[in-house]
Amino acid sequence: SMPLSSEHIVIMLFAILWGLSIISPQLNLKLQAALKQQAIENKKALNTLKLLHQAENNQIQTLMQNEQFAFWEWNIKTKEVKFSPQWKKMIGLANDALLTNLNDLKKRVHPRDIETVQQQFLKILSGQQQLFECTHRIQHVDGHYIWVHDKGQVFLGEDGRIEKVFAIRLDVSEQKWIEDELEVDSI
């Protein structure tokens, strides 16, 4: 074969560069199209996530309006207790009823359940457990007792010590009455 002259090399390089100049814009367009498509897909995914988040928020708001669902929060440092409107309504109190400390809560617990409730509090205060869970009776304003199930969690402050207990409360009276009836029937 004939050795390549410098003239041939220049022509070949020119041909390669010319070929690349045709291919390059096409590759560039393909790349731009792919990036555009990716951006569209990312936007769709983001919108889906936003809608899911919105739906979750709506579900939480709906739960918060549910009269069987309430919550309370105890700030251990300030000893202040906050009760949700549903919590108060559950035991027949008006929303503006002043309840600010644990004694307001303690006075309403059934005498037979007070020890169980206190033991659960001691377990979280002593650091034995992070979760608070307790089913007990609490007195309604009209004198009768309702069964409630409290499920809560401990929140630590920056110093690593317990700062707050936040608990969700469910009225489980119906379930308890059904359980009691089933027990009586099985005797």
PDB file of C-alpha atoms in Angstrom, residues 75-139:
ATOM      1  CA  ASN A  75     -44.071  20.208  78.417  1.00  0.00           C
ATOM      2  CA  ILE A  76     -41.996  18.702  81.221  1.00  0.00           C
ATOM      3  CA  LYS A  77     -39.763  21.769  81.634  1.00  0.00           C
ATOM      4  CA  THR A  78     -42.596  24.307  82.018  1.00  0.00           C
ATOM      5  CA  LYS A  79     -45.040  21.688  83.475  1.00  0.00           C
ATOM      6  CA  GLU A  80     -47.632  23.077  81.042  1.00  0.00           C
ATOM      7  CA  VAL A  81     -50.162  20.745  79.447  1.00  0.00           C
ATOM      8  CA  LYS A  82     -52.098  21.532  76.261  1.00  0.00           C
ATOM      9  CA  PHE A  83     -55.267  19.691  75.275  1.00  0.00           C
ATOM     10  CA  SER A  84     -56.861  19.731  71.826  1.00  0.00           C
ATOM     11  CA  PRO A  85     -60.505  20.892  71.465  1.00  0.00           C
ATOM     12  CA  GLN A  86     -61.478  17.277  70.688  1.00  0.00           C
ATOM     13  CA  TRP A  87     -59.829  16.108  73.924  1.00  0.00           C
ATOM     14  CA  LYS A  88     -62.008  18.508  75.907  1.00  0.00           C
ATOM     15  CA  LYS A  89     -65.123  17.667  73.888  1.00  0.00           C
ATOM     16  CA  MET A  90     -64.534  13.951  74.521  1.00  0.00           C
ATOM     17  CA  ILE A  91     -65.121  14.477  78.241  1.00  0.00           C
ATOM     18  CA  GLY A  92     -67.831  17.120  77.835  1.00  0.00           C
ATOM     19  CA  LEU A  93     -65.742  20.232  78.460  1.00  0.00           C
ATOM     20  CA  ALA A  94     -66.110  23.460  76.509  1.00  0.00           C
ATOM     21  CA  ASN A  95     -63.205  24.357  74.239  1.00  0.00           C
ATOM     22  CA  ASP A  96     -62.374  27.437  76.358  1.00  0.00           C
ATOM     23  CA  ALA A  97     -62.252  25.380  79.588  1.00  0.00           C
ATOM     24  CA  LEU A  98     -58.952  26.092  81.315  1.00  0.00           C
ATOM     25  CA  LEU A  99     -56.847  22.973  81.739  1.00  0.00           C
ATOM     26  CA  THR A 100     -53.175  23.713  82.117  1.00  0.00           C
ATOM     27  CA  ASN A 101     -51.551  21.155  84.384  1.00  0.00           C
ATOM     28  CA  LEU A 102     -51.296  17.431  85.005  1.00  0.00           C
ATOM     29  CA  ASN A 103     -53.473  17.572  88.106  1.00  0.00           C
ATOM     30  CA  ASP A 104     -56.421  18.564  85.902  1.00  0.00           C
ATOM     31  CA  LEU A 105     -55.758  15.337  84.040  1.00  0.00           C
ATOM     32  CA  LYS A 106     -54.949  13.186  87.078  1.00  0.00           C
ATOM     33  CA  LYS A 107     -58.185  14.158  88.916  1.00  0.00           C
ATOM     34  CA  ARG A 108     -60.231  12.691  86.042  1.00  0.00           C
ATOM     35  CA  VAL A 109     -58.504   9.298  85.867  1.00  0.00           C
ATOM     36  CA  HIS A 110     -60.512   6.416  87.375  1.00  0.00           C
ATOM     37  CA  PRO A 111     -59.166   5.479  90.862  1.00  0.00           C
ATOM     38  CA  ARG A 112     -58.564   1.873  89.703  1.00  0.00           C
ATOM     39  CA  ASP A 113     -56.486   3.072  86.719  1.00  0.00           C
ATOM     40  CA  ILE A 114     -54.401   5.802  88.350  1.00  0.00           C
ATOM     41  CA  GLU A 115     -51.545   3.429  89.279  1.00  0.00           C
ATOM     42  CA  THR A 116     -51.291   2.051  85.712  1.00  0.00           C
ATOM     43  CA  VAL A 117     -51.176   5.582  84.265  1.00  0.00           C
ATOM     44  CA  GLN A 118     -48.521   6.679  86.779  1.00  0.00           C
ATOM     45  CA  GLN A 119     -46.379   3.597  86.031  1.00  0.00           C
ATOM     46  CA  GLN A 120     -46.465   4.434  82.312  1.00  0.00           C
ATOM     47  CA  PHE A 121     -45.397   8.011  83.051  1.00  0.00           C
ATOM     48  CA  LEU A 122     -42.559   6.791  85.299  1.00  0.00           C
ATOM     49  CA  LYS A 123     -41.265   4.492  82.535  1.00  0.00           C
ATOM     50  CA  ILE A 124     -40.850   7.397  80.121  1.00  0.00           C
ATOM     51  CA  LEU A 125     -39.608   9.878  82.722  1.00  0.00           C
ATOM     52  CA  SER A 126     -36.920   7.443  83.880  1.00  0.00           C
ATOM     53  CA  GLY A 127     -35.824   6.937  80.277  1.00  0.00           C
ATOM     54  CA  GLN A 128     -36.797   3.235  80.242  1.00  0.00           C
ATOM     55  CA  GLN A 129     -38.879   3.787  77.124  1.00  0.00           C
ATOM     56  CA  GLN A 130     -39.494   6.467  74.491  1.00  0.00           C
ATOM     57  CA  LEU A 131     -43.097   5.521  73.787  1.00  0.00           C
ATOM     58  CA  PHE A 132     -46.051   6.083  76.063  1.00  0.00           C
ATOM     59  CA  GLU A 133     -49.071   3.822  75.694  1.00  0.00           C
ATOM     60  CA  CYS A 134     -51.938   3.406  78.115  1.00  0.00           C
ATOM     61  CA  THR A 135     -55.615   2.415  78.094  1.00  0.00           C
ATOM     62  CA  HIS A 136     -57.605   3.757  81.028  1.00  0.00           C
ATOM     63  CA  ARG A 137     -60.883   5.318  82.139  1.00  0.00           C
ATOM     64  CA  ILE A 138     -61.393   9.033  82.425  1.00  0.00           C
ATOM     65  CA  GLN A 139     -64.350  10.859  83.928  1.00  0.00           C
TER      66      GLN A 139
END
